[in-house]
Tab-separated table of C-alpha atoms (C1' of nucleotides) in Angstrom:
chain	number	residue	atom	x	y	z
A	30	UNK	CA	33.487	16.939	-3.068
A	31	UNK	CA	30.098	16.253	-3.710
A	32	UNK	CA	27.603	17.400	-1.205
A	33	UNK	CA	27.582	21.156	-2.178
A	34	UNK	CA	24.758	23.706	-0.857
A	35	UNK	CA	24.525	26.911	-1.954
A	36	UNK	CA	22.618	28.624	0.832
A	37	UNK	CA	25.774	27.848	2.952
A	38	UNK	CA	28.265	28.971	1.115
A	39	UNK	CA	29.106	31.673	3.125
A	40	UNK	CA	29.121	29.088	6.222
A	41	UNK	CA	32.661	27.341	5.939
A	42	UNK	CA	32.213	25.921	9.292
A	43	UNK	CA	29.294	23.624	7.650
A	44	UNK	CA	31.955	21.728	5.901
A	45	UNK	CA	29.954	22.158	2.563
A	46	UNK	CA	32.298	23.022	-0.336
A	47	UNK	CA	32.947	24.922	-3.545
A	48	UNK	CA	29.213	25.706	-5.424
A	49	UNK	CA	30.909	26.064	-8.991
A	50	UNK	CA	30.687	22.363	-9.104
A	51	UNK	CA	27.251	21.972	-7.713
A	52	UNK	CA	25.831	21.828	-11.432
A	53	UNK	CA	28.011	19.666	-13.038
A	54	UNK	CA	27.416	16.540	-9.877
A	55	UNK	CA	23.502	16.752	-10.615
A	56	UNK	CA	23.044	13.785	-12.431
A	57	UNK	CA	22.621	10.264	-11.781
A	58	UNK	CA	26.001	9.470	-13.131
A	59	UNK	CA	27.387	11.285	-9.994
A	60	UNK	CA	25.893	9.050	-7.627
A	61	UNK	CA	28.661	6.205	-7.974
A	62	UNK	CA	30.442	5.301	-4.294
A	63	UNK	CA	33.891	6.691	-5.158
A	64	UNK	CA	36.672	5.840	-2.583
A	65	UNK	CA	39.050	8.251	-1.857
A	66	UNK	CA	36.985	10.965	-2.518
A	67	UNK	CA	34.291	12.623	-0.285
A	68	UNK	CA	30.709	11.279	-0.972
A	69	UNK	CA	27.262	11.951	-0.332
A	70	UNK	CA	27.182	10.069	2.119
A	71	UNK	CA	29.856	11.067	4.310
A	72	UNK	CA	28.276	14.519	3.950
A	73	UNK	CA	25.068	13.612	5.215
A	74	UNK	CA	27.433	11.507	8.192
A	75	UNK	CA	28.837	15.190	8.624
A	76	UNK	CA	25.406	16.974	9.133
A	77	UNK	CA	23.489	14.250	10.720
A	78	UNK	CA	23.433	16.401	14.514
A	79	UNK	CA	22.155	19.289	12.784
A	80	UNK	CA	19.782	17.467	10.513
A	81	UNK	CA	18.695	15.342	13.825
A	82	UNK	CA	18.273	18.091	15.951
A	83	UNK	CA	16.130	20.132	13.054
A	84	UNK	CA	13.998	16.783	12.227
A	85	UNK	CA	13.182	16.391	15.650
A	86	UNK	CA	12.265	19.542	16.947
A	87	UNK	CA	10.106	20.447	13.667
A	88	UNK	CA	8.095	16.727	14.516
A	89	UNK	CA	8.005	17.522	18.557
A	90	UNK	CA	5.859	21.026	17.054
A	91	UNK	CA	4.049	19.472	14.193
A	92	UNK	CA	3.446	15.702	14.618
A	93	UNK	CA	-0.113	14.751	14.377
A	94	UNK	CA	-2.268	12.352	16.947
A	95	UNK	CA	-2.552	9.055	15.015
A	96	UNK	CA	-4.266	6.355	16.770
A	97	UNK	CA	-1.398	4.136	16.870
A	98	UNK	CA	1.293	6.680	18.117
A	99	UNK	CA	-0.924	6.301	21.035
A	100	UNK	CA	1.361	3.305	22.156
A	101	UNK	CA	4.551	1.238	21.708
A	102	UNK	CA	2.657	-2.073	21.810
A	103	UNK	CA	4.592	-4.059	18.958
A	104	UNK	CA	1.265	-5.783	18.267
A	105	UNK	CA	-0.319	-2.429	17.400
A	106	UNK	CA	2.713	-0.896	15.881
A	107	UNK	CA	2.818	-4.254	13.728
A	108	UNK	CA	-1.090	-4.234	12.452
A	109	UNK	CA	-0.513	-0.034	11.491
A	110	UNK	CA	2.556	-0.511	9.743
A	111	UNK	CA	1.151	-3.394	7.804
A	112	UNK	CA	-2.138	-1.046	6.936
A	113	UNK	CA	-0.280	1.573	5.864
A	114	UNK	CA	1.815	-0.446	3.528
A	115	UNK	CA	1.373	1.438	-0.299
A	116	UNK	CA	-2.200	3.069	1.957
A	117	UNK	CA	-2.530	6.712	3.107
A	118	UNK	CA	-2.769	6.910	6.601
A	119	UNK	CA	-6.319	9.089	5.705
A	120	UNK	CA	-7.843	5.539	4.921
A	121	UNK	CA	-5.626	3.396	7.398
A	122	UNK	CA	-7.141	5.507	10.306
A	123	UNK	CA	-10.853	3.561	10.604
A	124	UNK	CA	-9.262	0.419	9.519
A	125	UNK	CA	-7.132	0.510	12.425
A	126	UNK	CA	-9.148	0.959	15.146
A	127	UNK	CA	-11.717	-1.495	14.057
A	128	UNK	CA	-9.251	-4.201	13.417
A	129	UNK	CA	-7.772	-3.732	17.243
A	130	UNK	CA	-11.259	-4.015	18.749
A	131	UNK	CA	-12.391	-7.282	16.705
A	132	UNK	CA	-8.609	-8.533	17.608
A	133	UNK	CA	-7.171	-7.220	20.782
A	134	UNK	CA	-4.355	-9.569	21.082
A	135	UNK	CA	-2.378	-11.284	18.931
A	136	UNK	CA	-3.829	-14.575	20.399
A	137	UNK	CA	-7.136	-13.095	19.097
A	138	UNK	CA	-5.536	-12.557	15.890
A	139	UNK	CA	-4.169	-16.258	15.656
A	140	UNK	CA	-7.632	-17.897	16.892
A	141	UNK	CA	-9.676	-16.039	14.737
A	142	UNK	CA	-10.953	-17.516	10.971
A	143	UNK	CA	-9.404	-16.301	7.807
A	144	UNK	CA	-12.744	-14.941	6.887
A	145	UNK	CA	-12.943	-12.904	9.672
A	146	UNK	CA	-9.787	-11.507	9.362
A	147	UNK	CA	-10.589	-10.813	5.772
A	148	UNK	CA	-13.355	-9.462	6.743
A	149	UNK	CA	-12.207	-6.447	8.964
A	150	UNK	CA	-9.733	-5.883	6.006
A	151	UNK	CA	-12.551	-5.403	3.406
A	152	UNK	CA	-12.168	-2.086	1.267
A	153	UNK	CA	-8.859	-1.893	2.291
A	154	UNK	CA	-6.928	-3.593	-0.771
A	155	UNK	CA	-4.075	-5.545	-0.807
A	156	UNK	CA	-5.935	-8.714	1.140
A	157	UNK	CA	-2.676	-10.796	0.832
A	158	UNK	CA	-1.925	-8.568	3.613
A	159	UNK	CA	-4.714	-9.468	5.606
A	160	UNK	CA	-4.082	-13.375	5.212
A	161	UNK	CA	0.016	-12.523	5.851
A	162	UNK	CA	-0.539	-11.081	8.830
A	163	UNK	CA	-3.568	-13.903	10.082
A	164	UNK	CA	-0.327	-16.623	9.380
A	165	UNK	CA	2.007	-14.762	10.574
A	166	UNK	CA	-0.025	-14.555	14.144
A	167	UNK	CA	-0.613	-18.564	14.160
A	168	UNK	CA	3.324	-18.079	13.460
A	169	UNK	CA	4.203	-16.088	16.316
A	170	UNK	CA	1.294	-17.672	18.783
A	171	UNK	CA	3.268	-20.993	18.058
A	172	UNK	CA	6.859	-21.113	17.602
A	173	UNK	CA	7.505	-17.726	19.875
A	174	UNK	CA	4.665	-19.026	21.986
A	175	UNK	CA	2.748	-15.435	21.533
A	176	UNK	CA	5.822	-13.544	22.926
A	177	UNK	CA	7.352	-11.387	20.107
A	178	UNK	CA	10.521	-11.215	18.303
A	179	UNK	CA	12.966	-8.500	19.207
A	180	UNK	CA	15.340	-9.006	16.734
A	181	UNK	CA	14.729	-7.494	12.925
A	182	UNK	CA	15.954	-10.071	10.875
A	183	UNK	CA	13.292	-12.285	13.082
A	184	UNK	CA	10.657	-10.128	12.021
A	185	UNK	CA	11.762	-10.221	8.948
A	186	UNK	CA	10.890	-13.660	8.224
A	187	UNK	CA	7.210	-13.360	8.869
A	188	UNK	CA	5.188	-13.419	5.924
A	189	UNK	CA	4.409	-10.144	4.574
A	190	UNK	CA	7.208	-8.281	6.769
A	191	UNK	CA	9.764	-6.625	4.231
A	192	UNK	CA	12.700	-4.427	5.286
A	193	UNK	CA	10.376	-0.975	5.712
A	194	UNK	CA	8.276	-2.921	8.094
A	195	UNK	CA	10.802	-4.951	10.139
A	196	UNK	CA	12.927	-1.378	10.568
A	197	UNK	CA	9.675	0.602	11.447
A	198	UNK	CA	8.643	-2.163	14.014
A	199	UNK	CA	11.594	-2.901	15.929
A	200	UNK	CA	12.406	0.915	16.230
A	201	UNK	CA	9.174	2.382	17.000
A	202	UNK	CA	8.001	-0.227	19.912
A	203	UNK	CA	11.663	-1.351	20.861
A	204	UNK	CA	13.570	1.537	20.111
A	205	UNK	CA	16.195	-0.077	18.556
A	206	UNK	CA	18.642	2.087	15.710
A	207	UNK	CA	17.180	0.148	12.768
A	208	UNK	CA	16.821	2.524	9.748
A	209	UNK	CA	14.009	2.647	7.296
A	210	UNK	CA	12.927	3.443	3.438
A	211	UNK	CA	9.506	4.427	2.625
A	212	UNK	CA	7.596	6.934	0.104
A	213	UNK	CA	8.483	9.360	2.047
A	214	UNK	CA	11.594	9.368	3.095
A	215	UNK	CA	12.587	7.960	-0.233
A	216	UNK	CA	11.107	11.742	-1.733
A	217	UNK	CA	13.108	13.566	0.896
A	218	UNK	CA	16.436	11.760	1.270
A	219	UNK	CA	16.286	12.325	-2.906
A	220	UNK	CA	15.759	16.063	-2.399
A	221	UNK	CA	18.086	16.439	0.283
A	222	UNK	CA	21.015	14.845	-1.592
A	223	UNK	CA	19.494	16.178	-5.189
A	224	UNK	CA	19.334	12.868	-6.398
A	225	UNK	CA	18.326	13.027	-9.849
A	226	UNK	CA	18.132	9.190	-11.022
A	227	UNK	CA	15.229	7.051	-10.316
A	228	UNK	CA	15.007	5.999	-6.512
A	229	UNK	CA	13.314	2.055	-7.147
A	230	UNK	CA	16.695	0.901	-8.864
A	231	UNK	CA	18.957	-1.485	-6.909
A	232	UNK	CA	21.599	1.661	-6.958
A	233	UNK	CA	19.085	4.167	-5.963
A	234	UNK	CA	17.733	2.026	-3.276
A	235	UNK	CA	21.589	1.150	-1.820
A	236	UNK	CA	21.695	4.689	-1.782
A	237	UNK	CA	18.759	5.888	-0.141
A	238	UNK	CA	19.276	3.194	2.655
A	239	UNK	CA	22.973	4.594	3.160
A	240	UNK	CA	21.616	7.934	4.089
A	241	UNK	CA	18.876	6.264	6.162
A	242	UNK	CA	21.523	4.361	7.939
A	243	UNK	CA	23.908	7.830	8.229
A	244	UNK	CA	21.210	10.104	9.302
A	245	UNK	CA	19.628	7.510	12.296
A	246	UNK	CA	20.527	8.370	15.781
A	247	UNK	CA	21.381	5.284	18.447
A	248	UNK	CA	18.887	6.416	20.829
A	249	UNK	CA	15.225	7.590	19.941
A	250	UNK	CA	15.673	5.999	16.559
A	251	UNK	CA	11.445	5.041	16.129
A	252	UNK	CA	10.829	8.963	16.953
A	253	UNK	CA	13.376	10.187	14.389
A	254	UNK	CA	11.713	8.032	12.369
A	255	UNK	CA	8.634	8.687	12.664
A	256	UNK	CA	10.039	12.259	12.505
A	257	UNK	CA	11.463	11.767	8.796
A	258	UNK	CA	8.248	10.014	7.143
A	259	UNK	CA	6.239	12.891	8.926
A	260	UNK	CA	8.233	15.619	7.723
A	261	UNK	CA	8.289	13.805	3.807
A	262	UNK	CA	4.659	13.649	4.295
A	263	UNK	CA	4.146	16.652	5.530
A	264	UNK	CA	6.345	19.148	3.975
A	265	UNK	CA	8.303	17.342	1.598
A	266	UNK	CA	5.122	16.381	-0.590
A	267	UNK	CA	4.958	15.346	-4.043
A	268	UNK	CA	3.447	18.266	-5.268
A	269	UNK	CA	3.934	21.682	-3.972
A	270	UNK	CA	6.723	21.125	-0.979
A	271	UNK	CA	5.942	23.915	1.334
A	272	UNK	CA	10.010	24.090	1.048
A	273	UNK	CA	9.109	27.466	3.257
A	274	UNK	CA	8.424	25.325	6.251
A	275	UNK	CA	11.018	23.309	5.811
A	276	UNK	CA	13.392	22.023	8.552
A	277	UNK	CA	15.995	21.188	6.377
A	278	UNK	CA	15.834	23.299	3.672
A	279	UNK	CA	19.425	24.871	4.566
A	280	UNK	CA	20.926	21.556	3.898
A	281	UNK	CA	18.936	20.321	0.769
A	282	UNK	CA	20.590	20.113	-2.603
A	283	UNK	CA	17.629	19.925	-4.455
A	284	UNK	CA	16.535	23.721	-3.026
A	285	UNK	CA	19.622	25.117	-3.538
A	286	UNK	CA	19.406	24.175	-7.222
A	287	UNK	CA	16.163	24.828	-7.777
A	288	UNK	CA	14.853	21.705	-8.824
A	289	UNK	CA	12.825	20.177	-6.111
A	290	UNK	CA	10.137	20.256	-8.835
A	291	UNK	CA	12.354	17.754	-10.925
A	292	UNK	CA	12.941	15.000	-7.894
A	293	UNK	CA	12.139	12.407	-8.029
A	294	UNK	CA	11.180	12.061	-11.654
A	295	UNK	CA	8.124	10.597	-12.403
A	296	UNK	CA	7.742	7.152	-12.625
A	297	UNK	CA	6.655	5.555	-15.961
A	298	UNK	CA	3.372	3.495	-15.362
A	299	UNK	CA	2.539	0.560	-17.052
A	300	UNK	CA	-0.379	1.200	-19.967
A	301	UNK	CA	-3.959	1.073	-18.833
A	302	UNK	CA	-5.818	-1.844	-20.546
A	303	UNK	CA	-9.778	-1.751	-20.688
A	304	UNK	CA	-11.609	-4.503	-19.807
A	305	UNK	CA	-15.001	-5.427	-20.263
A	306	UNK	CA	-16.467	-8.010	-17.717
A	307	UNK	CA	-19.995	-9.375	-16.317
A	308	UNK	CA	-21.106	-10.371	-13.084
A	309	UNK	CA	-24.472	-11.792	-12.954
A	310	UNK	CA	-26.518	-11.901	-9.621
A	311	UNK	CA	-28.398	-15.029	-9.432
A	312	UNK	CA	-31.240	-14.683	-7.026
A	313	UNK	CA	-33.637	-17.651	-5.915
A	314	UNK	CA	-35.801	-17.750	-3.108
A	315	UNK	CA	-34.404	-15.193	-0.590
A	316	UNK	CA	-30.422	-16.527	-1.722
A	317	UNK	CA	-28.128	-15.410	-3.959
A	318	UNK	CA	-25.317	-17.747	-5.642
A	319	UNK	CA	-21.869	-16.510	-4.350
A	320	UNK	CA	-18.426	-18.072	-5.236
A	321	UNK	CA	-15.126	-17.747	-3.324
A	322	UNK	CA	-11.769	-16.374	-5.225
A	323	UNK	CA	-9.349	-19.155	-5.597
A	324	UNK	CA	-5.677	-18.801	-5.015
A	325	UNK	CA	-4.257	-18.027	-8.133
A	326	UNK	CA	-6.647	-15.261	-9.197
A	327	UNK	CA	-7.316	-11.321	-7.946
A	328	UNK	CA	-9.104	-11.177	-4.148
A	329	UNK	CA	-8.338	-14.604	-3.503
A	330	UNK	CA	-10.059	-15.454	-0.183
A	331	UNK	CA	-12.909	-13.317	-1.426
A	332	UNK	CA	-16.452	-14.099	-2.077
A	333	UNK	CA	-17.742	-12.569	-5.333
A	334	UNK	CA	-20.871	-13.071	-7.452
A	335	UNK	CA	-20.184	-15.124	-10.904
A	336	UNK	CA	-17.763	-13.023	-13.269
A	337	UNK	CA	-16.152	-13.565	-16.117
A	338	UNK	CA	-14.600	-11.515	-18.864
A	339	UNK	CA	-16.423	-10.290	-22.456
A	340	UNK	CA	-15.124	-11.058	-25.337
A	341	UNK	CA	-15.846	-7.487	-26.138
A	342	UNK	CA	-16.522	-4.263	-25.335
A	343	UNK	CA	-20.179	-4.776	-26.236
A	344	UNK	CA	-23.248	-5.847	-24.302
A	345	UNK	CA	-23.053	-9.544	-24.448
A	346	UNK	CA	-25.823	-11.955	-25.342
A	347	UNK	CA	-27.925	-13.153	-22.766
A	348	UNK	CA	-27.127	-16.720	-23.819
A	349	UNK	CA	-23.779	-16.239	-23.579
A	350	UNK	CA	-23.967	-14.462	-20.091
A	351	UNK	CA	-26.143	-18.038	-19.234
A	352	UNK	CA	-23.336	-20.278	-20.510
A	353	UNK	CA	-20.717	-18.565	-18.789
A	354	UNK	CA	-22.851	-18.771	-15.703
A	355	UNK	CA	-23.353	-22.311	-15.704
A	356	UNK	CA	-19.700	-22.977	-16.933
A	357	UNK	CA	-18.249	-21.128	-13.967
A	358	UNK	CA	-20.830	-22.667	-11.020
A	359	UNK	CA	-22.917	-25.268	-12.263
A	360	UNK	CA	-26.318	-23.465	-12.247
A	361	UNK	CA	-28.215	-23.098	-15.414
A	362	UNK	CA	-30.203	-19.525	-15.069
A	363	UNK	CA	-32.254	-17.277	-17.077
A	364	UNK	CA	-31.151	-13.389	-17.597
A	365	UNK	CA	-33.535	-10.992	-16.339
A	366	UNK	CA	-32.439	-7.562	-16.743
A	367	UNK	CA	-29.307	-4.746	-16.611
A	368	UNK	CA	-29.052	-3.749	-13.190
A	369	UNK	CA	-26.051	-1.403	-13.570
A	370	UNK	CA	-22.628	-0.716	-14.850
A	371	UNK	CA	-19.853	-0.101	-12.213
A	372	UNK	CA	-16.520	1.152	-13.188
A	373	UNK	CA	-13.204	0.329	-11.250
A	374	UNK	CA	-9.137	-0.186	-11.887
A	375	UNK	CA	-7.212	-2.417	-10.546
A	376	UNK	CA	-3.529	-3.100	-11.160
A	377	UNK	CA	-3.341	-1.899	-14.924
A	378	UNK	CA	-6.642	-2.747	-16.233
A	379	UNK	CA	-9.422	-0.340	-15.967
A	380	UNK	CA	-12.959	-2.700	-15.851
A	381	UNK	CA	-16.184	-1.648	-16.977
A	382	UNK	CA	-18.078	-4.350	-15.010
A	383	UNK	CA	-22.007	-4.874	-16.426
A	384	UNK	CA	-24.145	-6.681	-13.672
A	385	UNK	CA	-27.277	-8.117	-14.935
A	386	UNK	CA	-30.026	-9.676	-12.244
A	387	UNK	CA	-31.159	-13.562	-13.225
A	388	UNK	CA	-33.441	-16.163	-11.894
A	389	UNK	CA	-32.684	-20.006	-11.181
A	390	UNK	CA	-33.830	-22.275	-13.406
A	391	UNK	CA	-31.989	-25.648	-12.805
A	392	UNK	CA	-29.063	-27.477	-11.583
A	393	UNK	CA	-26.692	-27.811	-8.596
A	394	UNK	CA	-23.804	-25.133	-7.809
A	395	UNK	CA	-20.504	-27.172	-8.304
A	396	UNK	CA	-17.209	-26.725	-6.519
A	397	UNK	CA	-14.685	-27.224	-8.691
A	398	UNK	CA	-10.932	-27.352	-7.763
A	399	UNK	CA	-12.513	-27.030	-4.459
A	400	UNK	CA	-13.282	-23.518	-5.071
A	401	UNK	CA	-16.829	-23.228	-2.949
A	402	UNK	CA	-20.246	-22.081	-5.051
A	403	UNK	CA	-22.488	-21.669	-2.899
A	404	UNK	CA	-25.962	-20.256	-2.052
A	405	UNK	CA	-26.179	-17.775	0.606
A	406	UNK	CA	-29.110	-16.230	2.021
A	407	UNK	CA	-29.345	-12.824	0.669
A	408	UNK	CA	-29.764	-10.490	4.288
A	409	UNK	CA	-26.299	-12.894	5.678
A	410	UNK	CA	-24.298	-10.975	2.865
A	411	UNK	CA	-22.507	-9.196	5.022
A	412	UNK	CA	-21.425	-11.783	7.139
A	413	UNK	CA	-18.889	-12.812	3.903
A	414	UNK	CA	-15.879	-10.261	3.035
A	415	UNK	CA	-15.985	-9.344	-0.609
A	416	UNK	CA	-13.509	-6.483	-2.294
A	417	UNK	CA	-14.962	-3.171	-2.294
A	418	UNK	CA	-16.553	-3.713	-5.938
A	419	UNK	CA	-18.084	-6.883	-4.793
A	420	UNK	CA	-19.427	-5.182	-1.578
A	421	UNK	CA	-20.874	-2.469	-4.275
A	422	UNK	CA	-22.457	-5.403	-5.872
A	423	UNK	CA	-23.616	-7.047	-2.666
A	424	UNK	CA	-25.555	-3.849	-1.995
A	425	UNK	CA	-27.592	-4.268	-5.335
A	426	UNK	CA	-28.915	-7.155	-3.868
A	427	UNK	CA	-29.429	-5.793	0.084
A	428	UNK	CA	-31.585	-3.490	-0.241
A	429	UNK	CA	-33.788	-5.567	-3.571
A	430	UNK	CA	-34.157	-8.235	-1.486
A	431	UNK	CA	-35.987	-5.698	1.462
A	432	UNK	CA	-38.082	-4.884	-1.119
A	433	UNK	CA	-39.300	-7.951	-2.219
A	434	UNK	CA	-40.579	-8.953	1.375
B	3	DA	C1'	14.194	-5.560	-13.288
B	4	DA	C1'	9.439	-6.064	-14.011
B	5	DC	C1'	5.150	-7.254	-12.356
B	6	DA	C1'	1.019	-8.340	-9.410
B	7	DC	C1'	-1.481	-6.799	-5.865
B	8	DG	C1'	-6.671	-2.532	-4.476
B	9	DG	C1'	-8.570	1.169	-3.407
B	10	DG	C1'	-8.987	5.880	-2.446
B	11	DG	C1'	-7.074	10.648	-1.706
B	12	DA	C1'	-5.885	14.878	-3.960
B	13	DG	C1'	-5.053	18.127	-7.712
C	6	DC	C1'	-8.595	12.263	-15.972
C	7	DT	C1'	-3.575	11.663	-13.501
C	8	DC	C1'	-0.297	10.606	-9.988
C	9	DC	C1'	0.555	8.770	-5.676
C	10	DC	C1'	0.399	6.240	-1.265
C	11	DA	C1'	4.371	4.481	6.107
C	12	DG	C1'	5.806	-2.211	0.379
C	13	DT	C1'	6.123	-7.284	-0.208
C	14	DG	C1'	6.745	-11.321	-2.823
C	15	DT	C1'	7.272	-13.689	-7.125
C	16	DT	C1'	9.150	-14.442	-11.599
DNA sequence: AACACGGGGAG
DNA sequence: CTCCCAGTGTT
């Protein structure tokens, strides 16, 4: 017997067995399926009305207004779930109601430039997103002739639709009993069961989707949803679970043995490698030479001023910074000054990015491997999408270029 | 199973 | 600083 809670021992009619063992099945080694024996899982099958019934009425009293559990509208329910993806709903929030009102419909979406799209995703990371979910609107304009899919495994086959998303989608604006797996619920279903191994393995995973898939009710399946990530996000944070609050705190394992501190251990994160890089603004006569991200490097789709790694961690040479310049776009151009240094991270590399202003002095921007170069008039910046360093970047130049006039 | 992919919130 | 976030796709 393996689901054991010692705030219910006393309760026999909870079906939750003998405590003395509770400390010896907290370990990852525990977690095998074992037939003919009593698993997690059927435990959770066992409590799932109670656990329902406290999930629900703790979201009914405690949800919060989010624009887009303002409607059902698959379309909209699609675009949040797709913004939230690895993003805090904090930042999602703006995004979202921007991106509906520069694409209403999903017909919008699918007639719409790349660029634009790209454009109304800009700050928000992850732009293979933003270029996913542009295809996958041409997709579903053509071959479902703008009606969408009902079915999950439909969804599913859209470009940048995993399992989360498909689940969340079909059960939220369909209603349909799909289960999900998310940060969230991934944090709570590992409390609730005291799951002490590390959730992201292909065991943990099987796992966390079996309670998922226990726990979900037939009918009002996208509210109990909704009801679980709220409650993970919530109450059943990463740091300092208000465990007081808590719906299910009579049923979690974790609480009982006093290690809700402990789940889920902490992941280990690659090592942080600093990087020293240069971006040069080249300014000539009201423009400023821009180059678009090709496919096979970061913020592809992106514009961003010529950059390029140093060899060290030093200030490079001003001839150098000219040769890399005219190696990358063509133009040959003489260094003026230091305008700044901006810091950022991205993936595992933390940048220290030095920007330096130059003038033109000869040559044609070239496009090679039909990656554009291109000059673009300095106050139109804002017409191109950059990442949120090159937007920093861009607003060197903005408010320079006023000042010249 | 490991990694790339971004940026910001929160302690 | 660190850790984490309504994950997906590729290798």
């Amino acid at each position: 017997m393996y689901y054991i809670n010692r705030q219910s021992v006393a309760n026999q009619e909870k079906g939750i067995l003998d405590p003395s063992v509770s400390d010896g099945i907290v370990g990852s080694q525990s977690w095998a399926m074992e037939s003919g024996r009593s698993t997690t899982i059927e435990a959770i099958r066992d409590r799932r009305h109670h656990l329902r019934r406290r999930l629900r009425a703790w979201y009914r009293r405690n949800r919060r207004e989010l624009p887009w559990r303002m409607t059902r509208d698959p379309y909209s329910v699609w675009i949040s779930e797709i913004m939230l993806q690895q993003t805090q709903v904090a930042t999602v929030r703006g995004y979202y109601e921007s991106f509906l009102a520069a694409f209403p419909t999903v017909a919008d979406l699918a007639a719409a430039d790349e660029q634009a799209v790209l454009r109304q995703w800009e700050g928000l990371g992850y732009y293979r997103r933003a270029r996913q979910i542009h295809a996958a609107a041409r997709q579903i304009t053509g071959q479902y002739a703008g009606t969408f899919p009902r079915d999950v495994s439909e969804w599913m086959a859209l470009p940048g639709i995993g399992r989360y998303t498909a689940g969340a989608i079909v059960s939220i604006a369909y209603d349909q009993p799909v289960p999900i797996v998310e940060a969230n619920t991934t944090r709570m279903f590992a409390r609730l069961i005291g799951f002490r191994g590390d959730p992201s393995t292909t065991t943990g995973q099987r796992l966390l989707w079996s309670i998922a898939e226990a726990l979900l009710p037939r009918r009002g399946a996208g509210q109990f949803n909704q009801a679980l990530m709220e409650c993970g996000s919530l109450v059943c944070t990463p740091t300092a679970p208000q465990c007081d609050v808590c719906p299910i705190r009579s049923d979690c394992m974790a609480w009982a043995d006093g290690i809700v501190d402990l789940i889920p251990p902490q992941k280990k994160r690659p090592k942080i490698i600093p990087v020293h890089e240069v971006a040069v603004l080249v300014v000539r006569r009201g423009r400023v030479l821009l180059r678009r991200c090709g496919d096979e490097e970061r913020w592809s789709g992106l514009w961003d001023f010529p950059r390029f790694a140093c060899a060290g961690m030093e200030a490079m040479p001003d001839d150098d910074i000219s040769s890399a310049v005219l190696d990358q776009t063509g133009v040959s151009v003489q260094i003026q000054t230091v305008l700044t240094t901006i810091r950022h991270a991205v993936t595992r590399y933390r940048i220290k990015l030095d920007c330096y202003m130059a003038s033109y002095v000869s040559g044609q921007p070239h496009s090679h491997r039909t990656l554009p170069v291109k000059w673009v008039p300095c106050r139109n910046l804002a017409e191109y999408p950059f990442s949120s360093t090159g937007r920093q970047l861009a607003s060197l130049i903005d408010p320079l270029h006023r000042h010249q006039r």
